[in-house]
CSV table of N, CA and C in Angstrom, one decimal:
chain,number,residue,atom,x,y,z
A,1,MET,N,92.8,125.7,83.1
A,1,MET,CA,94.0,125.3,83.8
A,1,MET,C,95.2,125.4,82.9
A,2,PRO,N,96.2,126.1,83.5
A,2,PRO,CA,97.4,126.3,82.6
A,2,PRO,C,98.2,125.0,82.6
A,3,PRO,N,98.8,124.7,81.5
A,3,PRO,CA,99.7,123.5,81.4
A,3,PRO,C,100.9,123.6,82.2
A,4,THR,N,101.2,122.6,82.9
A,4,THR,CA,102.4,122.6,83.7
A,4,THR,C,103.6,122.0,83.0
A,5,ASN,N,104.7,122.6,83.1
A,5,ASN,CA,105.9,122.1,82.5
A,5,ASN,C,106.4,120.9,83.3
A,6,GLN,N,106.5,119.8,82.7
A,6,GLN,CA,107.1,118.7,83.4
A,6,GLN,C,108.6,118.6,83.2
A,7,GLN,N,109.3,118.7,84.3
A,7,GLN,CA,110.7,118.6,84.2
A,7,GLN,C,111.0,117.2,84.5
A,8,SER,N,111.8,116.6,83.7
A,8,SER,CA,112.2,115.2,83.9
A,8,SER,C,113.2,115.2,85.1
A,9,SER,N,112.9,114.3,86.0
A,9,SER,CA,113.8,114.2,87.1
A,9,SER,C,115.1,113.5,86.6
A,10,PRO,N,116.2,113.8,87.3
A,10,PRO,CA,117.5,113.2,86.8
A,10,PRO,C,117.4,111.6,87.1
A,11,LYS,N,118.0,110.9,86.2
A,11,LYS,CA,118.0,109.4,86.3
A,11,LYS,C,118.8,109.0,87.6
A,12,PRO,N,118.3,108.1,88.3
A,12,PRO,CA,119.1,107.7,89.5
A,12,PRO,C,120.3,106.9,88.9
A,13,THR,N,121.4,107.1,89.5
A,13,THR,CA,122.6,106.4,89.1
A,13,THR,C,122.6,105.0,89.6
A,14,SER,N,123.0,104.1,88.8
A,14,SER,CA,123.0,102.7,89.3
A,14,SER,C,124.3,102.4,90.0
A,15,ASN,N,124.3,101.6,91.0
A,15,ASN,CA,125.5,101.2,91.7
A,15,ASN,C,126.2,100.0,91.1
A,16,LEU,N,125.8,99.6,89.9
A,16,LEU,CA,126.4,98.5,89.3
A,16,LEU,C,127.8,98.8,88.8
A,17,ASP,N,128.0,100.0,88.4
A,17,ASP,CA,129.3,100.4,87.9
A,17,ASP,C,130.2,100.8,89.1
A,18,LEU,N,130.5,99.9,89.9
A,18,LEU,CA,131.4,100.2,91.1
A,18,LEU,C,132.8,100.4,90.7
A,19,PHE,N,133.3,99.6,89.7
A,19,PHE,CA,134.7,99.7,89.3
A,19,PHE,C,134.7,100.2,87.9
A,20,PRO,N,135.6,101.1,87.6
A,20,PRO,CA,135.8,101.5,86.2
A,20,PRO,C,136.6,100.5,85.4
A,21,ILE,N,136.9,99.3,85.9
A,21,ILE,CA,137.7,98.3,85.3
A,21,ILE,C,136.8,97.5,84.3
A,22,PRO,N,137.2,97.3,83.1
A,22,PRO,CA,136.3,96.5,82.2
A,22,PRO,C,136.1,95.1,82.7
A,23,GLN,N,134.9,94.6,82.4
A,23,GLN,CA,134.5,93.3,82.8
A,23,GLN,C,135.4,92.2,82.2
A,24,SER,N,135.9,92.4,81.0
A,24,SER,CA,136.7,91.4,80.4
A,24,SER,C,138.0,91.2,81.2
A,25,PHE,N,138.6,92.3,81.7
A,25,PHE,CA,139.8,92.3,82.4
A,25,PHE,C,139.6,91.6,83.7
A,26,LEU,N,138.5,91.8,84.4
A,26,LEU,CA,138.1,91.1,85.6
A,26,LEU,C,138.0,89.7,85.4
A,27,LEU,N,137.4,89.3,84.3
A,27,LEU,CA,137.2,87.9,84.0
A,27,LEU,C,138.5,87.2,83.7
A,28,GLN,N,139.4,87.9,83.1
A,28,GLN,CA,140.8,87.3,82.8
A,28,GLN,C,141.5,87.1,84.1
A,29,ILE,N,141.4,88.1,85.0
A,29,ILE,CA,142.1,87.9,86.3
A,29,ILE,C,141.5,86.8,87.1
A,30,GLY,N,140.2,86.7,87.1
A,30,GLY,CA,139.5,85.7,87.9
A,30,GLY,C,139.9,84.3,87.3
A,31,THR,N,139.9,84.2,86.0
A,31,THR,CA,140.2,82.9,85.4
A,31,THR,C,141.7,82.5,85.7
A,32,ALA,N,142.6,83.4,85.6
A,32,ALA,CA,144.0,83.1,85.9
A,32,ALA,C,144.2,82.7,87.3
A,33,SER,N,143.5,83.4,88.2
A,33,SER,CA,143.7,83.0,89.6
A,33,SER,C,143.1,81.7,89.9
A,34,ILE,N,142.0,81.3,89.3
A,34,ILE,CA,141.4,80.0,89.6
A,34,ILE,C,142.3,78.9,89.0
A,35,LEU,N,142.9,79.1,87.8
A,35,LEU,CA,143.8,78.1,87.2
A,35,LEU,C,145.0,78.0,88.1
A,36,LEU,N,145.6,79.1,88.6
A,36,LEU,CA,146.8,79.0,89.4
A,36,LEU,C,146.4,78.3,90.7
A,37,LEU,N,145.3,78.5,91.3
A,37,LEU,CA,144.9,77.8,92.5
A,37,LEU,C,144.8,76.3,92.3
A,38,LEU,N,144.2,75.9,91.1
A,38,LEU,CA,144.1,74.4,90.8
A,38,LEU,C,145.4,73.8,90.6
A,39,ILE,N,146.3,74.5,89.9
A,39,ILE,CA,147.7,73.9,89.7
A,39,ILE,C,148.4,73.8,91.0
A,40,THR,N,148.3,74.8,91.8
A,40,THR,CA,149.0,74.8,93.1
A,40,THR,C,148.4,73.7,94.0
A,41,GLY,N,147.1,73.5,94.0
A,41,GLY,CA,146.5,72.4,94.7
A,41,GLY,C,147.0,71.0,94.3
A,42,LYS,N,147.1,70.8,93.0
A,42,LYS,CA,147.6,69.5,92.5
A,42,LYS,C,149.1,69.3,92.9
A,43,ALA,N,149.9,70.4,92.8
A,43,ALA,CA,151.3,70.2,93.2
A,43,ALA,C,151.4,70.0,94.7
A,44,THR,N,150.6,70.6,95.5
A,44,THR,CA,150.6,70.3,96.9
A,44,THR,C,150.2,68.9,97.3
A,45,VAL,N,149.2,68.4,96.6
A,45,VAL,CA,148.8,67.0,96.8
A,45,VAL,C,149.9,66.0,96.5
A,46,ARG,N,150.6,66.3,95.3
A,46,ARG,CA,151.7,65.4,94.9
A,46,ARG,C,152.9,65.5,95.9
A,47,ALA,N,153.2,66.6,96.4
A,47,ALA,CA,154.2,66.8,97.4
A,47,ALA,C,153.9,66.1,98.7
A,48,LEU,N,152.7,66.2,99.2
A,48,LEU,CA,152.3,65.5,100.4
A,48,LEU,C,152.3,64.0,100.2
A,49,GLU,N,151.9,63.5,99.1
A,49,GLU,CA,151.9,62.1,98.8
A,49,GLU,C,153.4,61.6,98.8
A,50,ALA,N,154.3,62.3,98.2
A,50,ALA,CA,155.7,61.9,98.2
A,50,ALA,C,156.2,61.9,99.6
A,51,LEU,N,155.8,62.9,100.4
A,51,LEU,CA,156.3,63.0,101.8
A,51,LEU,C,155.8,61.8,102.6
A,52,GLY,N,154.5,61.5,102.4
A,52,GLY,CA,153.9,60.3,103.1
A,52,GLY,C,154.6,59.0,102.7
A,53,GLU,N,155.0,58.8,101.4
A,53,GLU,CA,155.7,57.6,101.0
A,53,GLU,C,157.1,57.6,101.6
A,54,ALA,N,157.7,58.7,101.7
A,54,ALA,CA,159.1,58.8,102.3
A,54,ALA,C,159.0,58.4,103.8
A,55,SER,N,158.0,58.9,104.5
A,55,SER,CA,157.9,58.6,105.9
A,55,SER,C,157.6,57.1,106.1
A,56,GLU,N,156.8,56.5,105.2
A,56,GLU,CA,156.6,55.1,105.3
A,56,GLU,C,157.8,54.3,105.1
A,57,GLU,N,158.7,54.7,104.2
A,57,GLU,CA,160.0,54.0,104.0
A,57,GLU,C,160.8,54.2,105.3
A,58,LEU,N,160.8,55.3,105.9
A,58,LEU,CA,161.6,55.6,107.0
A,58,LEU,C,161.2,54.7,108.2
A,59,PHE,N,159.9,54.5,108.4
A,59,PHE,CA,159.4,53.7,109.5
A,59,PHE,C,159.1,52.3,109.2
A,60,ARG,N,159.6,51.8,108.1
A,60,ARG,CA,159.3,50.4,107.7
A,60,ARG,C,160.0,49.5,108.7
A,61,GLY,N,159.4,48.4,109.1
A,61,GLY,CA,159.9,47.5,110.1
A,61,GLY,C,161.2,46.9,109.9
A,62,ASP,N,161.6,46.6,108.7
A,62,ASP,CA,162.8,45.9,108.4
A,62,ASP,C,164.0,46.8,108.6
A,63,ARG,N,163.8,48.1,108.7
A,63,ARG,CA,165.0,49.0,108.9
A,63,ARG,C,165.1,49.4,110.3
A,64,LEU,N,164.1,49.1,111.2
A,64,LEU,CA,164.2,49.5,112.6
A,64,LEU,C,165.0,48.4,113.4
A,65,PRO,N,165.6,48.8,114.4
A,65,PRO,CA,166.4,47.8,115.2
A,65,PRO,C,165.4,46.9,116.0
A,66,ASN,N,165.8,45.7,116.3
A,66,ASN,CA,165.0,44.8,117.1
A,66,ASN,C,165.0,45.2,118.5
A,67,LEU,N,163.9,45.3,119.2
A,67,LEU,CA,163.8,45.7,120.6
A,67,LEU,C,163.7,44.4,121.4
A,68,ASP,N,164.5,44.4,122.5
A,68,ASP,CA,164.4,43.3,123.5
A,68,ASP,C,163.3,43.6,124.5
A,69,PHE,N,162.3,42.7,124.4
A,69,PHE,CA,161.2,42.8,125.4
A,69,PHE,C,161.5,42.0,126.6
A,70,PRO,N,161.1,42.5,127.8
A,70,PRO,CA,161.4,41.7,129.0
A,70,PRO,C,160.5,40.5,129.0
A,71,ASP,N,161.0,39.5,129.7
A,71,ASP,CA,160.1,38.3,129.9
A,71,ASP,C,159.0,38.5,130.9
A,72,GLU,N,158.1,37.7,131.0
A,72,GLU,CA,157.0,37.8,131.9
A,72,GLU,C,157.5,37.7,133.4
A,73,ARG,N,158.5,36.9,133.6
A,73,ARG,CA,159.0,36.8,135.0
A,73,ARG,C,159.6,38.1,135.4
A,74,GLU,N,160.4,38.7,134.5
A,74,GLU,CA,161.0,40.0,134.9
A,74,GLU,C,159.9,41.1,135.2
A,75,ILE,N,158.9,41.1,134.4
A,75,ILE,CA,157.8,42.1,134.6
A,75,ILE,C,157.2,41.8,136.0
A,76,ASN,N,156.9,40.6,136.3
A,76,ASN,CA,156.2,40.2,137.6
A,76,ASN,C,157.1,40.6,138.8
A,77,GLN,N,158.4,40.4,138.6
A,77,GLN,CA,159.4,40.7,139.7
A,77,GLN,C,159.4,42.2,139.9
A,78,ASP,N,159.4,43.0,138.8
A,78,ASP,CA,159.5,44.4,138.9
A,78,ASP,C,158.2,44.9,139.6
A,79,GLU,N,157.1,44.3,139.3
A,79,GLU,CA,155.8,44.8,139.9
A,79,GLU,C,155.8,44.5,141.4
A,80,LYS,N,156.4,43.4,141.8
A,80,LYS,CA,156.5,43.1,143.2
A,80,LYS,C,157.3,44.1,144.0
A,81,ILE,N,158.4,44.5,143.3
A,81,ILE,CA,159.3,45.5,144.0
A,81,ILE,C,158.6,46.8,144.1
A,82,TYR,N,157.9,47.2,143.1
A,82,TYR,CA,157.2,48.5,143.1
A,82,TYR,C,156.0,48.6,144.1
A,83,THR,N,155.4,47.4,144.3
A,83,THR,CA,154.2,47.4,145.1
A,83,THR,C,154.5,47.3,146.6
A,84,LYS,N,155.7,46.9,146.9
A,84,LYS,CA,156.1,46.8,148.4
A,84,LYS,C,156.2,48.1,149.1
């Protein structure tokens, strides 16, 4: 039996190298974006808390005008007029 020449088949290319960008650069970008997201989140929470406190001050009861509520007799008379 004659010896057969075994040709090595070409290596299958791996799909892991999708981007020619170095991994360290991707890690730096990812870290910076996460830090920026955290800082923005904290600033947003502080701004919303300040807005909430300002709205509480705006609607505090001592700064609102006193409202005149009708007496029970006036309410009963109005109901009689509307029900006739």
